[in-house]
Amino acid sequence: RLEAVIFDLDGVITDTAEYHYLAWKRLAEELGLAFDRALNEQLKGIGRKESLEIILQANGKTAAEAEKEEWIARKNRYYLELLEQLTPAAVAPGVLALLQELKAHGIKIALASASKNAPLVLEKLQLTRYFDVIVDAGAVKKGKPDPEIFLTAAEQLQVHGGNCLGIEDAAAGIAAIKAAGMVAVGVGDKATLPAADLVVKTMNELNLSKLQACFTGVR
Ligand code: G6P
Ligand code: MG
């Protein structure tokens, strides 16, 4: 039985995945590093430190630890600047209705985002109160595609992983959900998310009965 839905944040609940891209792009330009949307696709769902390593590696560059720390802090400042424009109007179409429907039916709701800015983003979107659990990204040791963050969400919700469904926009996130033994719904492009049990183009296409049908089809 479907008992809980675990959401990713950036690119699912709101389009902050675009803000992450713009912030990395600004940093990369300042550092004279190549960075495009194809490379950015690999950063989705990946923590800030690892993201920088991926950009450096793609450019055949290495750097001192202190330098990397400064760059990561700078990227985060750029990201926070972009977040200043974030209001409840930025909640992706369909998300609020889905959260309300899940709540009305007693389905538990959790957030499993690798972003340390996730609590701030939910506050700005005025969505915090819908979440029974918000996993602390700082406390997760192994990032996506490792299942740790989704397993932690299920544990904190006190729901068996087999009764959870996860929603993700990143390939690493879908892999994490599947590795946790959960049903995976992808938001975006089918070609980018081949491992998902169901892929929708936008959150607007989802409602409880669609999630139930997907869940029952897999279980
Ligand atoms: C999410 C995003 C990534 C981002 C990561 C860390 O997983 O998809 O693009 O790098 O969070 O976010 P943070 O806000 O902590 O830098
Ligand atoms: Mg995401």
mmCIF file of C-alpha atoms and ligand atoms in Angstrom:
data_model
loop_
_atom_site.group_PDB
_atom_site.id
_atom_site.type_symbol
_atom_site.label_atom_id
_atom_site.label_comp_id
_atom_site.label_asym_id
_atom_site.label_seq_id
_atom_site.Cartn_x
_atom_site.Cartn_y
_atom_site.Cartn_z
ATOM 1 C CA ARG A 1 0.000 0.000 0.000
ATOM 2 C CA LEU A 2 1.244 3.460 -0.878
ATOM 3 C CA GLU A 3 1.897 5.155 2.472
ATOM 4 C CA ALA A 4 4.366 7.919 1.695
ATOM 5 C CA VAL A 5 5.603 10.114 -1.137
ATOM 6 C CA ILE A 6 9.182 11.395 -0.963
ATOM 7 C CA PHE A 7 9.931 14.481 -3.038
ATOM 8 C CA ASP A 8 13.127 15.842 -4.465
ATOM 9 C CA LEU A 9 13.148 19.668 -4.392
ATOM 10 C CA ASP A 10 15.170 21.351 -7.130
ATOM 11 C CA GLY A 11 13.539 20.689 -10.503
ATOM 12 C CA VAL A 12 10.521 18.937 -8.981
ATOM 13 C CA ILE A 13 8.794 21.281 -6.534
ATOM 14 C CA THR A 14 10.218 24.416 -8.105
ATOM 15 C CA ASP A 15 12.616 25.322 -10.887
ATOM 16 C CA THR A 16 15.605 26.100 -8.659
ATOM 17 C CA ALA A 17 17.549 23.558 -10.765
ATOM 18 C CA GLU A 18 17.792 26.476 -13.217
ATOM 19 C CA TYR A 19 19.185 28.756 -10.477
ATOM 20 C CA HIS A 20 21.827 26.153 -9.616
ATOM 21 C CA TYR A 21 22.752 26.052 -13.312
ATOM 22 C CA LEU A 22 22.986 29.857 -13.564
ATOM 23 C CA ALA A 23 25.117 30.095 -10.408
ATOM 24 C CA TRP A 24 27.563 27.424 -11.618
ATOM 25 C CA LYS A 25 27.634 29.058 -15.053
ATOM 26 C CA ARG A 26 28.585 32.428 -13.524
ATOM 27 C CA LEU A 27 31.372 30.858 -11.472
ATOM 28 C CA ALA A 28 32.663 28.818 -14.427
ATOM 29 C CA GLU A 29 32.807 31.921 -16.634
ATOM 30 C CA GLU A 30 34.781 33.798 -13.987
ATOM 31 C CA LEU A 31 37.230 30.911 -13.710
ATOM 32 C CA GLY A 32 37.493 30.429 -17.479
ATOM 33 C CA LEU A 33 36.053 26.906 -17.258
ATOM 34 C CA ALA A 34 33.830 25.330 -19.898
ATOM 35 C CA PHE A 35 30.326 24.610 -18.621
ATOM 36 C CA ASP A 36 27.138 23.863 -20.546
ATOM 37 C CA ARG A 37 23.704 22.328 -20.034
ATOM 38 C CA ALA A 38 24.920 18.839 -20.930
ATOM 39 C CA LEU A 39 27.515 18.967 -18.142
ATOM 40 C CA ASN A 40 24.938 20.567 -15.841
ATOM 41 C CA GLU A 41 22.702 17.524 -16.324
ATOM 42 C CA GLN A 42 25.364 15.489 -14.462
ATOM 43 C CA LEU A 43 25.193 17.885 -11.496
ATOM 44 C CA LYS A 44 21.479 17.422 -10.851
ATOM 45 C CA GLY A 45 20.975 15.828 -7.458
ATOM 46 C CA ILE A 46 24.710 15.981 -6.719
ATOM 47 C CA GLY A 47 26.113 17.906 -3.727
ATOM 48 C CA ARG A 48 28.068 21.149 -4.132
ATOM 49 C CA LYS A 49 31.560 19.739 -3.478
ATOM 50 C CA GLU A 50 31.116 16.830 -5.868
ATOM 51 C CA SER A 51 29.549 19.148 -8.459
ATOM 52 C CA LEU A 52 32.668 21.330 -8.484
ATOM 53 C CA GLU A 53 34.856 18.228 -8.840
ATOM 54 C CA ILE A 54 32.836 17.160 -11.898
ATOM 55 C CA ILE A 55 33.273 20.605 -13.516
ATOM 56 C CA LEU A 56 37.015 20.642 -12.787
ATOM 57 C CA GLN A 57 37.460 17.111 -14.079
ATOM 58 C CA ALA A 58 35.580 17.887 -17.303
ATOM 59 C CA ASN A 59 38.037 20.754 -17.819
ATOM 60 C CA GLY A 60 41.077 18.651 -16.956
ATOM 61 C CA LYS A 61 41.806 20.959 -13.996
ATOM 62 C CA THR A 62 42.809 20.398 -10.397
ATOM 63 C CA ALA A 63 42.927 22.965 -7.588
ATOM 64 C CA ALA A 64 44.036 23.380 -3.988
ATOM 65 C CA GLU A 65 41.508 22.565 -1.290
ATOM 66 C CA ALA A 66 41.294 26.179 -0.021
ATOM 67 C CA GLU A 67 40.665 27.409 -3.554
ATOM 68 C CA LYS A 68 37.871 24.879 -4.044
ATOM 69 C CA GLU A 69 36.255 25.943 -0.767
ATOM 70 C CA GLU A 70 36.280 29.573 -1.905
ATOM 71 C CA TRP A 71 34.706 28.671 -5.261
ATOM 72 C CA ILE A 72 31.966 26.594 -3.640
ATOM 73 C CA ALA A 73 31.170 29.444 -1.230
ATOM 74 C CA ARG A 74 31.082 31.883 -4.154
ATOM 75 C CA LYS A 75 28.712 29.665 -6.156
ATOM 76 C CA ASN A 76 26.450 29.460 -3.107
ATOM 77 C CA ARG A 77 26.427 33.263 -2.779
ATOM 78 C CA TYR A 78 25.340 33.530 -6.419
ATOM 79 C CA TYR A 79 22.656 30.904 -5.796
ATOM 80 C CA LEU A 80 21.382 32.729 -2.696
ATOM 81 C CA GLU A 81 21.218 35.974 -4.695
ATOM 82 C CA LEU A 82 18.964 34.220 -7.212
ATOM 83 C CA LEU A 83 16.812 32.820 -4.388
ATOM 84 C CA GLU A 84 15.949 36.368 -3.349
ATOM 85 C CA GLN A 85 13.406 36.474 -6.195
ATOM 86 C CA LEU A 86 11.765 33.235 -5.075
ATOM 87 C CA THR A 87 8.121 33.552 -3.960
ATOM 88 C CA PRO A 88 5.196 31.096 -3.625
ATOM 89 C CA ALA A 89 4.413 31.926 -7.274
ATOM 90 C CA ALA A 90 7.444 29.804 -8.205
ATOM 91 C CA VAL A 91 5.911 26.557 -6.939
ATOM 92 C CA ALA A 92 5.687 24.307 -10.013
ATOM 93 C CA PRO A 93 2.132 24.015 -11.396
ATOM 94 C CA GLY A 94 0.332 21.032 -9.896
ATOM 95 C CA VAL A 95 2.564 20.668 -6.830
ATOM 96 C CA LEU A 96 0.364 22.454 -4.291
ATOM 97 C CA ALA A 97 -2.732 20.508 -5.389
ATOM 98 C CA LEU A 98 -0.802 17.235 -5.133
ATOM 99 C CA LEU A 99 0.524 18.028 -1.642
ATOM 100 C CA GLN A 100 -3.000 18.926 -0.504
ATOM 101 C CA GLU A 101 -4.474 15.765 -2.018
ATOM 102 C CA LEU A 102 -1.822 13.559 -0.371
ATOM 103 C CA LYS A 103 -2.437 15.217 3.003
ATOM 104 C CA ALA A 104 -6.197 14.849 2.674
ATOM 105 C CA HIS A 105 -5.742 11.101 2.108
ATOM 106 C CA GLY A 106 -3.321 10.584 5.001
ATOM 107 C CA ILE A 107 -0.325 9.869 2.750
ATOM 108 C CA LYS A 108 2.864 10.972 4.467
ATOM 109 C CA ILE A 109 5.140 13.507 2.774
ATOM 110 C CA ALA A 110 8.928 13.882 2.985
ATOM 111 C CA LEU A 111 11.658 15.898 1.311
ATOM 112 C CA ALA A 112 14.882 14.196 0.204
ATOM 113 C CA SER A 113 17.041 16.954 -1.294
ATOM 114 C CA ALA A 114 20.834 17.075 -1.347
ATOM 115 C CA SER A 115 20.600 20.852 -0.985
ATOM 116 C CA LYS A 116 21.607 22.489 2.281
ATOM 117 C CA ASN A 117 19.420 25.380 1.135
ATOM 118 C CA ALA A 118 16.309 23.169 0.994
ATOM 119 C CA PRO A 119 14.700 24.408 4.264
ATOM 120 C CA LEU A 120 15.130 28.025 3.086
ATOM 121 C CA VAL A 121 13.610 27.254 -0.326
ATOM 122 C CA LEU A 122 10.575 25.519 1.243
ATOM 123 C CA GLU A 123 10.108 28.501 3.577
ATOM 124 C CA LYS A 124 10.205 30.956 0.688
ATOM 125 C CA LEU A 125 7.662 28.837 -1.212
ATOM 126 C CA GLN A 126 5.526 28.627 1.971
ATOM 127 C CA LEU A 127 5.396 24.830 1.691
ATOM 128 C CA THR A 128 7.184 23.799 4.906
ATOM 129 C CA ARG A 129 3.990 22.842 6.722
ATOM 130 C CA TYR A 130 3.135 20.111 4.200
ATOM 131 C CA PHE A 131 6.227 18.071 5.023
ATOM 132 C CA ASP A 132 6.205 15.484 7.797
ATOM 133 C CA VAL A 133 9.952 15.021 7.350
ATOM 134 C CA ILE A 134 12.700 17.146 5.784
ATOM 135 C CA VAL A 135 15.906 15.114 5.667
ATOM 136 C CA ASP A 136 18.948 17.139 6.764
ATOM 137 C CA ALA A 137 21.244 17.116 3.710
ATOM 138 C CA GLY A 138 24.229 17.829 5.946
ATOM 139 C CA ALA A 139 23.669 14.599 7.868
ATOM 140 C CA VAL A 140 23.645 12.344 4.785
ATOM 141 C CA LYS A 141 27.011 10.655 4.221
ATOM 142 C CA LYS A 142 26.546 9.191 0.749
ATOM 143 C CA GLY A 143 24.890 11.330 -1.897
ATOM 144 C CA LYS A 144 22.572 10.219 -4.698
ATOM 145 C CA PRO A 145 22.704 7.724 -6.495
ATOM 146 C CA ASP A 146 23.288 6.074 -3.102
ATOM 147 C CA PRO A 147 19.874 5.284 -1.521
ATOM 148 C CA GLU A 148 20.841 6.720 1.904
ATOM 149 C CA ILE A 149 18.787 9.935 1.709
ATOM 150 C CA PHE A 150 15.602 8.090 0.642
ATOM 151 C CA LEU A 151 16.095 5.334 3.231
ATOM 152 C CA THR A 152 16.610 8.029 5.887
ATOM 153 C CA ALA A 153 13.368 9.725 4.827
ATOM 154 C CA ALA A 154 11.442 6.431 5.109
ATOM 155 C CA GLU A 155 12.984 5.689 8.498
ATOM 156 C CA GLN A 156 12.110 9.132 9.850
ATOM 157 C CA LEU A 157 8.574 8.781 8.484
ATOM 158 C CA GLN A 158 8.428 5.322 10.082
ATOM 159 C CA VAL A 159 7.203 3.843 6.811
ATOM 160 C CA HIS A 160 8.595 0.713 5.139
ATOM 161 C CA GLY A 161 10.599 1.572 2.012
ATOM 162 C CA GLY A 162 8.435 -0.801 -0.016
ATOM 163 C CA ASN A 163 5.450 1.451 0.697
ATOM 164 C CA CYS A 164 7.165 4.619 -0.523
ATOM 165 C CA LEU A 165 7.190 6.364 -3.889
ATOM 166 C CA GLY A 166 9.866 8.913 -4.810
ATOM 167 C CA ILE A 167 9.648 11.784 -7.317
ATOM 168 C CA GLU A 168 12.850 13.032 -8.984
ATOM 169 C CA ASP A 169 14.065 15.049 -11.966
ATOM 170 C CA ALA A 170 17.639 13.690 -11.933
ATOM 171 C CA ALA A 171 19.008 10.376 -13.181
ATOM 172 C CA ALA A 172 21.082 10.074 -9.977
ATOM 173 C CA GLY A 173 17.891 10.599 -7.965
ATOM 174 C CA ILE A 174 15.917 7.934 -9.838
ATOM 175 C CA ALA A 175 18.822 5.520 -9.285
ATOM 176 C CA ALA A 176 18.778 6.363 -5.551
ATOM 177 C CA ILE A 177 15.012 5.721 -5.301
ATOM 178 C CA LYS A 178 15.291 2.359 -7.094
ATOM 179 C CA ALA A 179 18.296 1.353 -4.962
ATOM 180 C CA ALA A 180 16.149 2.113 -1.886
ATOM 181 C CA GLY A 181 13.583 -0.410 -3.183
ATOM 182 C CA MET A 182 10.986 2.284 -3.815
ATOM 183 C CA VAL A 183 8.780 3.125 -6.791
ATOM 184 C CA ALA A 184 10.287 5.944 -8.886
ATOM 185 C CA VAL A 185 8.473 8.690 -10.766
ATOM 186 C CA GLY A 186 10.569 10.906 -13.036
ATOM 187 C CA VAL A 187 9.767 14.489 -14.016
ATOM 188 C CA GLY A 188 11.281 15.589 -17.305
ATOM 189 C CA ASP A 189 12.533 13.762 -20.341
ATOM 190 C CA LYS A 190 11.982 10.014 -20.739
ATOM 191 C CA ALA A 191 15.347 9.618 -22.506
ATOM 192 C CA THR A 192 17.227 11.150 -19.536
ATOM 193 C CA LEU A 193 15.335 9.075 -16.948
ATOM 194 C CA PRO A 194 15.086 5.558 -18.466
ATOM 195 C CA ALA A 195 15.131 3.791 -15.067
ATOM 196 C CA ALA A 196 11.979 5.511 -13.751
ATOM 197 C CA ASP A 197 8.772 3.476 -13.398
ATOM 198 C CA LEU A 198 6.803 6.408 -14.814
ATOM 199 C CA VAL A 199 7.957 9.645 -16.443
ATOM 200 C CA VAL A 200 5.813 12.777 -16.727
ATOM 201 C CA LYS A 201 6.809 15.986 -18.475
ATOM 202 C CA THR A 202 5.508 18.267 -15.717
ATOM 203 C CA MET A 203 4.203 17.907 -12.156
ATOM 204 C CA ASN A 204 0.829 19.090 -13.443
ATOM 205 C CA GLU A 205 0.276 15.600 -14.877
ATOM 206 C CA LEU A 206 0.436 13.964 -11.431
ATOM 207 C CA ASN A 207 -2.337 13.335 -8.947
ATOM 208 C CA LEU A 208 -2.919 10.709 -6.261
ATOM 209 C CA SER A 209 -4.774 8.271 -8.524
ATOM 210 C CA LYS A 210 -1.949 8.393 -11.074
ATOM 211 C CA LEU A 211 0.627 7.728 -8.345
ATOM 212 C CA GLN A 212 -1.539 4.896 -6.956
ATOM 213 C CA ALA A 213 -1.822 3.329 -10.420
ATOM 214 C CA CYS A 214 1.931 3.529 -10.936
ATOM 215 C CA PHE A 215 2.589 2.098 -7.465
ATOM 216 C CA THR A 216 0.147 -0.798 -7.957
ATOM 217 C CA GLY A 217 1.578 -1.535 -11.402
ATOM 218 C CA VAL A 218 5.069 -1.998 -9.973
ATOM 219 C CA ARG A 219 4.168 -3.819 -6.725
HETATM 220 C C1 G6P B 1 20.397 19.458 -5.291
HETATM 221 C C2 G6P B 1 20.584 20.030 -6.671
HETATM 222 C C3 G6P B 1 22.049 20.118 -7.020
HETATM 223 C C4 G6P B 1 22.812 20.852 -5.925
HETATM 224 C C5 G6P B 1 22.632 20.127 -4.605
HETATM 225 C C6 G6P B 1 23.331 20.819 -3.443
HETATM 226 O O1 G6P B 1 20.671 18.105 -5.332
HETATM 227 O O2 G6P B 1 19.936 19.220 -7.628
HETATM 228 O O3 G6P B 1 22.176 20.815 -8.246
HETATM 229 O O4 G6P B 1 24.190 20.919 -6.235
HETATM 230 O O5 G6P B 1 21.250 20.067 -4.315
HETATM 231 O O6 G6P B 1 22.688 22.040 -3.202
HETATM 232 P P1 G6P B 1 23.232 23.179 -2.258
HETATM 233 O O7 G6P B 1 22.105 24.171 -2.218
HETATM 234 O O8 G6P B 1 23.504 22.570 -0.927
HETATM 235 O O9 G6P B 1 24.473 23.712 -2.886
HETATM 236 MG MG MG B 2 16.393 17.678 -8.530
#
